[in-house]
PDB file of C-alpha atoms and ligand atoms in Angstrom:
ATOM      1  CA  MET V  19     -25.825  62.383   8.180  1.00 97.00           C
ATOM      2  CA  ALA V  20     -24.363  65.509   9.753  1.00 98.00           C
ATOM      3  CA  ILE V  21     -23.539  68.196   7.197  1.00 96.00           C
ATOM      4  CA  GLU V  22     -22.143  71.717   7.348  1.00 96.00           C
ATOM      5  CA  PRO V  23     -24.272  73.755   4.890  1.00 95.00           C
ATOM      6  CA  SER V  24     -23.154  77.316   4.172  1.00 95.00           C
ATOM      7  CA  ILE V  25     -26.740  78.534   4.488  1.00 94.00           C
ATOM      8  CA  LEU V  26     -29.832  77.362   6.378  1.00 94.00           C
ATOM      9  CA  TYR V  27     -32.548  78.946   4.190  1.00 93.00           C
ATOM     10  CA  PHE V  28     -34.967  76.013   4.192  1.00 94.00           C
ATOM     11  CA  GLY V  29     -37.772  77.757   2.343  1.00 94.00           C
ATOM     12  CA  THR V  30     -39.618  80.853   3.541  1.00 96.00           C
ATOM     13  CA  PRO V  31     -41.735  83.398   1.633  1.00 97.00           C
ATOM     14  CA  VAL V  32     -40.092  86.359  -0.052  1.00 98.00           C
ATOM     15  CA  VAL V  33     -41.368  89.813   0.913  1.00 98.00           C
ATOM     16  CA  LEU V  34     -40.400  93.226  -0.448  1.00 98.00           C
ATOM     17  CA  ILE V  35     -39.987  95.827   2.284  1.00 98.00           C
ATOM     18  CA  THR V  36     -40.603  99.477   1.462  1.00 98.00           C
ATOM     19  CA  THR V  37     -39.214 102.125   3.822  1.00 98.00           C
ATOM     20  CA  MET V  38     -38.463 105.833   3.467  1.00 98.00           C
ATOM     21  CA  ASN V  39     -34.968 107.221   2.941  1.00 98.00           C
ATOM     22  CA  SER V  40     -33.969 110.506   4.601  1.00 98.00           C
ATOM     23  CA  ASP V  41     -34.382 112.306   1.235  1.00 98.00           C
ATOM     24  CA  ARG V  42     -38.036 111.146   1.124  1.00 97.00           C
ATOM     25  CA  THR V  43     -37.477 108.636  -1.670  1.00 98.00           C
ATOM     26  CA  PRO V  44     -38.558 105.032  -1.038  1.00 98.00           C
ATOM     27  CA  ASN V  45     -36.206 102.084  -0.580  1.00 98.00           C
ATOM     28  CA  LEU V  46     -37.225  98.561  -1.567  1.00 98.00           C
ATOM     29  CA  ALA V  47     -35.529  95.397  -0.256  1.00 98.00           C
ATOM     30  CA  PRO V  48     -36.213  91.674  -0.728  1.00 98.00           C
ATOM     31  CA  ILE V  49     -36.050  89.547   2.405  1.00 98.00           C
ATOM     32  CA  SER V  50     -37.136  86.010   3.199  1.00 98.00           C
ATOM     33  CA  SER V  51     -36.913  86.060   6.985  1.00 97.00           C
ATOM     34  CA  ALA V  52     -40.515  87.007   7.679  1.00 97.00           C
ATOM     35  CA  TRP V  53     -43.462  85.412   9.431  1.00 96.00           C
ATOM     36  CA  ALA V  54     -46.656  86.345  11.264  1.00 97.00           C
ATOM     37  CA  LEU V  55     -47.570  86.006  14.927  1.00 97.00           C
ATOM     38  CA  GLY V  56     -51.213  87.088  15.027  1.00 96.00           C
ATOM     39  CA  HIS V  57     -51.235  90.620  13.595  1.00 96.00           C
ATOM     40  CA  THR V  58     -47.556  91.152  14.363  1.00 98.00           C
ATOM     41  CA  LEU V  59     -44.977  90.414  11.689  1.00 98.00           C
ATOM     42  CA  VAL V  60     -41.449  89.375  12.653  1.00 98.00           C
ATOM     43  CA  LEU V  61     -38.610  90.217  10.272  1.00 98.00           C
ATOM     44  CA  GLY V  62     -34.902  89.320  10.345  1.00 98.00           C
ATOM     45  CA  LEU V  63     -32.727  91.966   8.718  1.00 98.00           C
ATOM     46  CA  GLY V  64     -28.993  92.478   8.287  1.00 97.00           C
ATOM     47  CA  SER V  65     -27.965  95.477  10.390  1.00 96.00           C
ATOM     48  CA  ASP V  66     -25.719  96.834   7.599  1.00 96.00           C
ATOM     49  CA  GLY V  67     -28.551  97.487   5.132  1.00 97.00           C
ATOM     50  CA  GLN V  68     -30.470 100.635   4.278  1.00 98.00           C
ATOM     51  CA  THR V  69     -33.773  99.139   5.441  1.00 98.00           C
ATOM     52  CA  VAL V  70     -32.609  98.880   9.067  1.00 98.00           C
ATOM     53  CA  ALA V  71     -31.045 102.371   8.877  1.00 98.00           C
ATOM     54  CA  ASN V  72     -34.393 103.723   7.662  1.00 98.00           C
ATOM     55  CA  LEU V  73     -36.481 101.867  10.252  1.00 98.00           C
ATOM     56  CA  ARG V  74     -34.322 103.198  13.100  1.00 98.00           C
ATOM     57  CA  GLU V  75     -35.242 106.760  12.033  1.00 98.00           C
ATOM     58  CA  ARG V  76     -38.640 106.261  10.369  1.00 98.00           C
ATOM     59  CA  PRO V  77     -40.393 103.097  11.608  1.00 98.00           C
ATOM     60  CA  GLU V  78     -43.162 102.952   9.009  1.00 99.00           C
ATOM     61  CA  LEU V  79     -42.964 100.265   6.337  1.00 99.00           C
ATOM     62  CA  VAL V  80     -44.940  98.129   3.918  1.00 99.00           C
ATOM     63  CA  VAL V  81     -44.432  94.380   3.688  1.00 98.00           C
ATOM     64  CA  ASN V  82     -45.290  93.619   0.057  1.00 98.00           C
ATOM     65  CA  VAL V  83     -45.757  89.939  -0.765  1.00 98.00           C
ATOM     66  CA  PRO V  84     -44.894  88.961  -4.362  1.00 98.00           C
ATOM     67  CA  SER V  85     -46.385  86.033  -6.269  1.00 98.00           C
ATOM     68  CA  PRO V  86     -44.209  83.267  -7.811  1.00 97.00           C
ATOM     69  CA  GLY V  87     -44.419  84.920 -11.260  1.00 97.00           C
ATOM     70  CA  MET V  88     -42.491  87.904  -9.891  1.00 98.00           C
ATOM     71  CA  TRP V  89     -39.293  85.984  -9.101  1.00 97.00           C
ATOM     72  CA  GLU V  90     -37.223  87.632 -11.848  1.00 98.00           C
ATOM     73  CA  GLN V  91     -38.138  91.109 -10.622  1.00 98.00           C
ATOM     74  CA  VAL V  92     -37.180  90.036  -7.102  1.00 98.00           C
ATOM     75  CA  GLU V  93     -33.868  88.671  -8.359  1.00 98.00           C
ATOM     76  CA  ARG V  94     -33.117  91.996 -10.098  1.00 98.00           C
ATOM     77  CA  LEU V  95     -33.141  93.548  -6.628  1.00 98.00           C
ATOM     78  CA  ALA V  96     -30.784  90.910  -5.204  1.00 97.00           C
ATOM     79  CA  PRO V  97     -27.439  92.674  -5.924  1.00 97.00           C
ATOM     80  CA  LEU V  98     -28.730  96.114  -4.909  1.00 98.00           C
ATOM     81  CA  THR V  99     -28.582  98.116  -1.687  1.00 98.00           C
ATOM     82  CA  GLY V 100     -30.004 101.531  -0.967  1.00 98.00           C
ATOM     83  CA  ARG V 101     -26.991 102.236   1.257  1.00 97.00           C
ATOM     84  CA  SER V 102     -24.189 104.483  -0.041  1.00 96.00           C
ATOM     85  CA  PRO V 103     -21.322 103.907   0.231  1.00 96.00           C
ATOM     86  CA  VAL V 104     -21.906 100.133   0.115  1.00 97.00           C
ATOM     87  CA  PRO V 105     -20.750  98.712   3.474  1.00 96.00           C
ATOM     88  CA  ALA V 106     -17.664  96.443   3.286  1.00 95.00           C
ATOM     89  CA  SER V 107     -19.700  93.749   5.059  1.00 95.00           C
ATOM     90  CA  LYS V 108     -22.083  93.406   2.080  1.00 95.00           C
ATOM     91  CA  PRO V 109     -21.509  90.473  -0.338  1.00 94.00           C
ATOM     92  CA  LYS V 110     -19.093  90.976  -3.227  1.00 94.00           C
ATOM     93  CA  GLY V 111     -20.754  92.524  -6.278  1.00 94.00           C
ATOM     94  CA  MET V 112     -23.413  94.382  -4.302  1.00 97.00           C
ATOM     95  CA  ARG V 113     -23.969  97.898  -5.645  1.00 97.00           C
ATOM     96  CA  PHE V 114     -25.828 101.044  -4.652  1.00 98.00           C
ATOM     97  CA  GLU V 115     -29.107 101.787  -6.419  1.00 98.00           C
ATOM     98  CA  ALA V 116     -31.167 104.878  -5.587  1.00 98.00           C
ATOM     99  CA  ASP V 117     -34.279 103.859  -7.572  1.00 98.00           C
ATOM    100  CA  LYS V 118     -34.917 100.194  -6.929  1.00 98.00           C
ATOM    101  CA  PHE V 119     -38.505 100.361  -8.229  1.00 98.00           C
ATOM    102  CA  ALA V 120     -37.186 101.328 -11.677  1.00 98.00           C
ATOM    103  CA  ALA V 121     -34.301  98.853 -11.473  1.00 98.00           C
ATOM    104  CA  ALA V 122     -36.716  95.977 -10.842  1.00 98.00           C
ATOM    105  CA  GLY V 123     -39.432  97.175 -13.235  1.00 98.00           C
ATOM    106  CA  LEU V 124     -41.913  97.626 -10.387  1.00 98.00           C
ATOM    107  CA  THR V 125     -44.468 100.379  -9.797  1.00 98.00           C
ATOM    108  CA  SER V 126     -45.124 102.272  -6.576  1.00 98.00           C
ATOM    109  CA  MET V 127     -48.576 103.260  -5.352  1.00 98.00           C
ATOM    110  CA  PRO V 128     -49.545 105.282  -2.267  1.00 98.00           C
ATOM    111  CA  SER V 129     -50.270 103.539   1.030  1.00 98.00           C
ATOM    112  CA  ALA V 130     -53.305 104.379   3.178  1.00 98.00           C
ATOM    113  CA  THR V 131     -51.861 104.426   6.716  1.00 98.00           C
ATOM    114  CA  VAL V 132     -48.084 104.875   6.283  1.00 98.00           C
ATOM    115  CA  THR V 133     -45.722 107.040   4.205  1.00 98.00           C
ATOM    116  CA  PRO V 134     -43.721 104.319   2.347  1.00 99.00           C
ATOM    117  CA  PRO V 135     -45.474 103.322  -0.894  1.00 98.00           C
ATOM    118  CA  ARG V 136     -46.807  99.912  -1.799  1.00 98.00           C
ATOM    119  CA  VAL V 137     -45.560  97.738  -4.665  1.00 98.00           C
ATOM    120  CA  ALA V 138     -48.489  97.760  -7.102  1.00 98.00           C
ATOM    121  CA  GLN V 139     -47.636  94.343  -8.617  1.00 98.00           C
ATOM    122  CA  CYS V 140     -47.706  92.532  -5.242  1.00 98.00           C
ATOM    123  CA  PRO V 141     -51.123  90.885  -4.660  1.00 98.00           C
ATOM    124  CA  LEU V 142     -50.766  91.212  -0.881  1.00 98.00           C
ATOM    125  CA  GLN V 143     -49.524  94.361   0.865  1.00 98.00           C
ATOM    126  CA  LEU V 144     -49.319  94.833   4.643  1.00 98.00           C
ATOM    127  CA  GLU V 145     -48.825  98.351   5.976  1.00 98.00           C
ATOM    128  CA  GLY V 146     -47.337  98.711   9.436  1.00 98.00           C
ATOM    129  CA  THR V 147     -44.910 100.213  11.921  1.00 98.00           C
ATOM    130  CA  ALA V 148     -41.762  98.711  13.429  1.00 98.00           C
ATOM    131  CA  VAL V 149     -42.504  98.655  17.153  1.00 98.00           C
ATOM    132  CA  SER V 150     -39.275  96.976  18.271  1.00 98.00           C
ATOM    133  CA  LEU V 151     -35.791  96.469  16.846  1.00 98.00           C
ATOM    134  CA  THR V 152     -33.805  93.902  18.832  1.00 98.00           C
ATOM    135  CA  PRO V 153     -30.132  93.156  18.092  1.00 97.00           C
ATOM    136  CA  GLY V 154     -29.608  89.489  17.184  1.00 95.00           C
ATOM    137  CA  ALA V 155     -27.514  87.566  19.708  1.00 95.00           C
ATOM    138  CA  ALA V 156     -24.944  86.561  17.064  1.00 91.00           C
ATOM    139  CA  GLY V 157     -24.465  90.160  15.873  1.00 92.00           C
ATOM    140  CA  GLY V 158     -24.922  91.431  12.330  1.00 95.00           C
ATOM    141  CA  PHE V 159     -28.683  91.227  12.242  1.00 97.00           C
ATOM    142  CA  VAL V 160     -31.732  92.764  13.865  1.00 98.00           C
ATOM    143  CA  ILE V 161     -35.082  91.169  14.752  1.00 98.00           C
ATOM    144  CA  ILE V 162     -37.916  93.557  13.988  1.00 98.00           C
ATOM    145  CA  GLU V 163     -41.513  93.343  15.170  1.00 98.00           C
ATOM    146  CA  VAL V 164     -44.069  95.083  12.962  1.00 98.00           C
ATOM    147  CA  ALA V 165     -47.574  96.090  14.075  1.00 98.00           C
ATOM    148  CA  VAL V 166     -49.765  95.760  10.967  1.00 98.00           C
ATOM    149  CA  SER V 167     -52.169  98.681  10.428  1.00 98.00           C
ATOM    150  CA  MET V 168     -53.814  97.746   7.131  1.00 98.00           C
ATOM    151  CA  VAL V 169     -53.953  94.767   4.768  1.00 98.00           C
ATOM    152  CA  HIS V 170     -54.593  95.154   1.025  1.00 98.00           C
ATOM    153  CA  ALA V 171     -55.310  92.116  -1.133  1.00 98.00           C
ATOM    154  CA  ALA V 172     -55.988  91.814  -4.862  1.00 98.00           C
ATOM    155  CA  ALA V 173     -59.603  90.803  -5.524  1.00 98.00           C
ATOM    156  CA  GLU V 174     -58.468  87.546  -7.202  1.00 97.00           C
ATOM    157  CA  ILE V 175     -56.990  86.174  -3.970  1.00 97.00           C
ATOM    158  CA  VAL V 176     -59.916  87.050  -1.678  1.00 98.00           C
ATOM    159  CA  ALA V 177     -62.624  84.435  -1.107  1.00 95.00           C
ATOM    160  CA  PRO V 178     -65.737  86.144  -2.547  1.00 94.00           C
ATOM    161  CA  GLY V 179     -67.849  87.956   0.042  1.00 95.00           C
ATOM    162  CA  THR V 180     -65.347  87.365   2.883  1.00 96.00           C
ATOM    163  CA  ASN V 181     -62.279  88.926   4.515  1.00 96.00           C
ATOM    164  CA  HIS V 182     -60.256  85.758   3.912  1.00 96.00           C
ATOM    165  CA  ILE V 183     -57.377  85.157   1.552  1.00 96.00           C
ATOM    166  CA  ASP V 184     -58.301  82.189  -0.657  1.00 95.00           C
ATOM    167  CA  PRO V 185     -55.370  79.771  -0.288  1.00 94.00           C
ATOM    168  CA  VAL V 186     -56.270  78.136  -3.613  1.00 92.00           C
ATOM    169  CA  THR V 187     -55.748  81.292  -5.656  1.00 94.00           C
ATOM    170  CA  TRP V 188     -52.898  82.727  -3.511  1.00 96.00           C
ATOM    171  CA  SER V 189     -49.366  81.366  -3.521  1.00 96.00           C
ATOM    172  CA  PRO V 190     -46.316  82.983  -1.950  1.00 97.00           C
ATOM    173  CA  LEU V 191     -42.908  83.011  -3.648  1.00 98.00           C
ATOM    174  CA  ILE V 192     -40.671  80.686  -1.644  1.00 97.00           C
ATOM    175  CA  TYR V 193     -36.900  81.206  -1.248  1.00 97.00           C
ATOM    176  CA  ASN V 194     -35.591  77.659  -0.926  1.00 97.00           C
ATOM    177  CA  PHE V 195     -31.800  77.467  -0.392  1.00 97.00           C
ATOM    178  CA  ARG V 196     -31.365  80.479  -2.738  1.00 96.00           C
ATOM    179  CA  HIS V 197     -33.705  79.033  -5.396  1.00 97.00           C
ATOM    180  CA  TYR V 198     -37.184  80.389  -6.107  1.00 98.00           C
ATOM    181  CA  PHE V 199     -40.280  78.165  -5.927  1.00 97.00           C
ATOM    182  CA  GLY V 200     -44.073  78.531  -5.849  1.00 96.00           C
ATOM    183  CA  LEU V 201     -46.352  76.173  -3.948  1.00 94.00           C
ATOM    184  CA  SER V 202     -46.887  72.829  -5.681  1.00 89.00           C
ATOM    185  CA  GLY V 203     -50.446  72.204  -4.516  1.00 86.00           C
ATOM    186  CA  GLN V 204     -52.547  71.747  -1.436  1.00 88.00           C
ATOM    187  CA  LEU V 205     -52.074  68.719   0.820  1.00 88.00           C
ATOM    188  CA  GLY V 206     -54.813  69.548   3.329  1.00 88.00           C
ATOM    189  CA  HIS V 207     -55.755  72.281   5.777  1.00 91.00           C
ATOM    190  CA  SER V 208     -55.664  73.144   9.452  1.00 92.00           C
ATOM    191  CA  TYR V 209     -58.770  72.441  11.559  1.00 93.00           C
ATOM    192  CA  ARG V 210     -58.803  76.238  12.116  1.00 94.00           C
ATOM    193  CA  SER V 211     -59.012  77.153   8.398  1.00 93.00           C
ATOM    194  CA  ASP V 212     -61.528  79.877   7.502  1.00 92.00           C
ATOM    195  CA  THR V 213     -61.766  78.474   3.970  1.00 89.00           C
ATOM    196  CA  PRO V 214     -62.063  74.686   4.590  1.00 88.00           C
ATOM    197  CA  THR V 215     -63.684  73.869   1.248  1.00 72.00           C
ATOM    198  CA  ALA V 216     -60.685  75.137  -0.737  1.00 56.00           C
ATOM    199  CA  MET V 217     -59.210  71.703  -1.333  1.00 57.00           C
ATOM    200  CA  HIS V 218     -58.072  71.667  -4.967  1.00 50.00           C
ATOM    201  CA  ARG V 219     -55.458  73.802  -6.702  1.00 46.00           C
TER     202      ARG V 219
HETATM  203  C1  FMN Y 319     -34.745  86.415  -2.115  1.00 97.60           C
HETATM  204  C2  FMN Y 319     -33.887  87.194  -1.149  1.00 97.60           C
HETATM  205  C3  FMN Y 319     -34.069  87.015   0.206  1.00 97.60           C
HETATM  206  C4  FMN Y 319     -33.320  87.764   1.119  1.00 97.60           C
HETATM  207  N1  FMN Y 319     -33.549  87.593   2.460  1.00 97.60           N
HETATM  208  C5  FMN Y 319     -32.961  88.426   3.331  1.00 97.60           C
HETATM  209  C6  FMN Y 319     -33.311  88.404   4.708  1.00 97.60           C
HETATM  210  O1  FMN Y 319     -34.159  87.630   5.136  1.00 97.60           O
HETATM  211  N2  FMN Y 319     -32.714  89.296   5.543  1.00 97.60           N
HETATM  212  C7  FMN Y 319     -31.791  90.200   5.074  1.00 97.60           C
HETATM  213  O2  FMN Y 319     -31.317  91.012   5.862  1.00 97.60           O
HETATM  214  N3  FMN Y 319     -31.424  90.230   3.794  1.00 97.60           N
HETATM  215  C8  FMN Y 319     -31.994  89.388   2.906  1.00 97.60           C
HETATM  216  N4  FMN Y 319     -31.663  89.451   1.587  1.00 97.60           N
HETATM  217  C9  FMN Y 319     -30.616  90.383   1.181  1.00 97.60           C
HETATM  218  C10 FMN Y 319     -31.116  91.821   1.182  1.00 97.60           C
HETATM  219  O3  FMN Y 319     -31.898  92.052   0.031  1.00 97.60           O
HETATM  220  C11 FMN Y 319     -29.900  92.729   1.273  1.00 97.60           C
HETATM  221  O4  FMN Y 319     -29.484  92.696   2.612  1.00 97.60           O
HETATM  222  C12 FMN Y 319     -30.075  94.172   0.853  1.00 97.60           C
HETATM  223  O5  FMN Y 319     -28.947  94.888   1.266  1.00 97.60           O
HETATM  224  C13 FMN Y 319     -31.251  94.858   1.462  1.00 97.60           C
HETATM  225  O6  FMN Y 319     -31.395  96.109   0.813  1.00 97.60           O
HETATM  226  P1  FMN Y 319     -31.074  97.469   1.582  1.00 97.60           P
HETATM  227  O7  FMN Y 319     -29.621  97.471   1.952  1.00 97.60           O
HETATM  228  O8  FMN Y 319     -31.394  98.545   0.583  1.00 97.60           O
HETATM  229  O9  FMN Y 319     -31.950  97.484   2.791  1.00 97.60           O
HETATM  230  C14 FMN Y 319     -32.359  88.698   0.652  1.00 97.60           C
HETATM  231  C15 FMN Y 319     -32.180  88.860  -0.717  1.00 97.60           C
HETATM  232  C16 FMN Y 319     -32.934  88.124  -1.613  1.00 97.60           C
HETATM  233  C17 FMN Y 319     -32.738  88.347  -3.079  1.00 97.60           C
END
């Protein structure tokens, strides 16, 4: 049947983007339009937010990847923007927050290759630099390509003795039509998997 849904968010991982404000404090923003092409990350961001304003001036960022257990902290960030005054184009009820780490109950820690801090609670943290910001054809959003400079992973999600994330112990937090989910269990793996024995969750 043909339907006319108000949103098309069919389930992508949530990431928390850290960037630097002009006053040298960090901003933190949840987004779910993020994926990897090799070692480049592609992000889709509303052009009215503080994150895009920061990246236009200071292209360094960290893409922090939360686990499913962090959904409530992510949701605490949902009505907040680092932009003041709040743009009229933002959803109703959105408010300015200068310290989003404190508002969400999250902790910052220094990065190794970029100025914006990492989110200590996120098991996976990708440091990088925005190398292109392309206006979306429909207006209102920007497509950002990020060159990743360093990857940090919690020991629990790394296959012992390797450089590989263990897909059995790692799960992203999935934003599925504005509801939060974890992964339900493994179905199989690609013929290119570096961890082909990891079959059971
Ligand atoms: C789970 C979740 C996913 C979101 N996904 C996106 C997204 O993909 N792109 C986007 O621009 N905003 C997304 N938002 C809304 C941003 O958080 C919002 O635009 C906010 O203004 C960004 O913060 P900033 O203005 O401080 O940059 C999402 C919000 C939540 C809670």
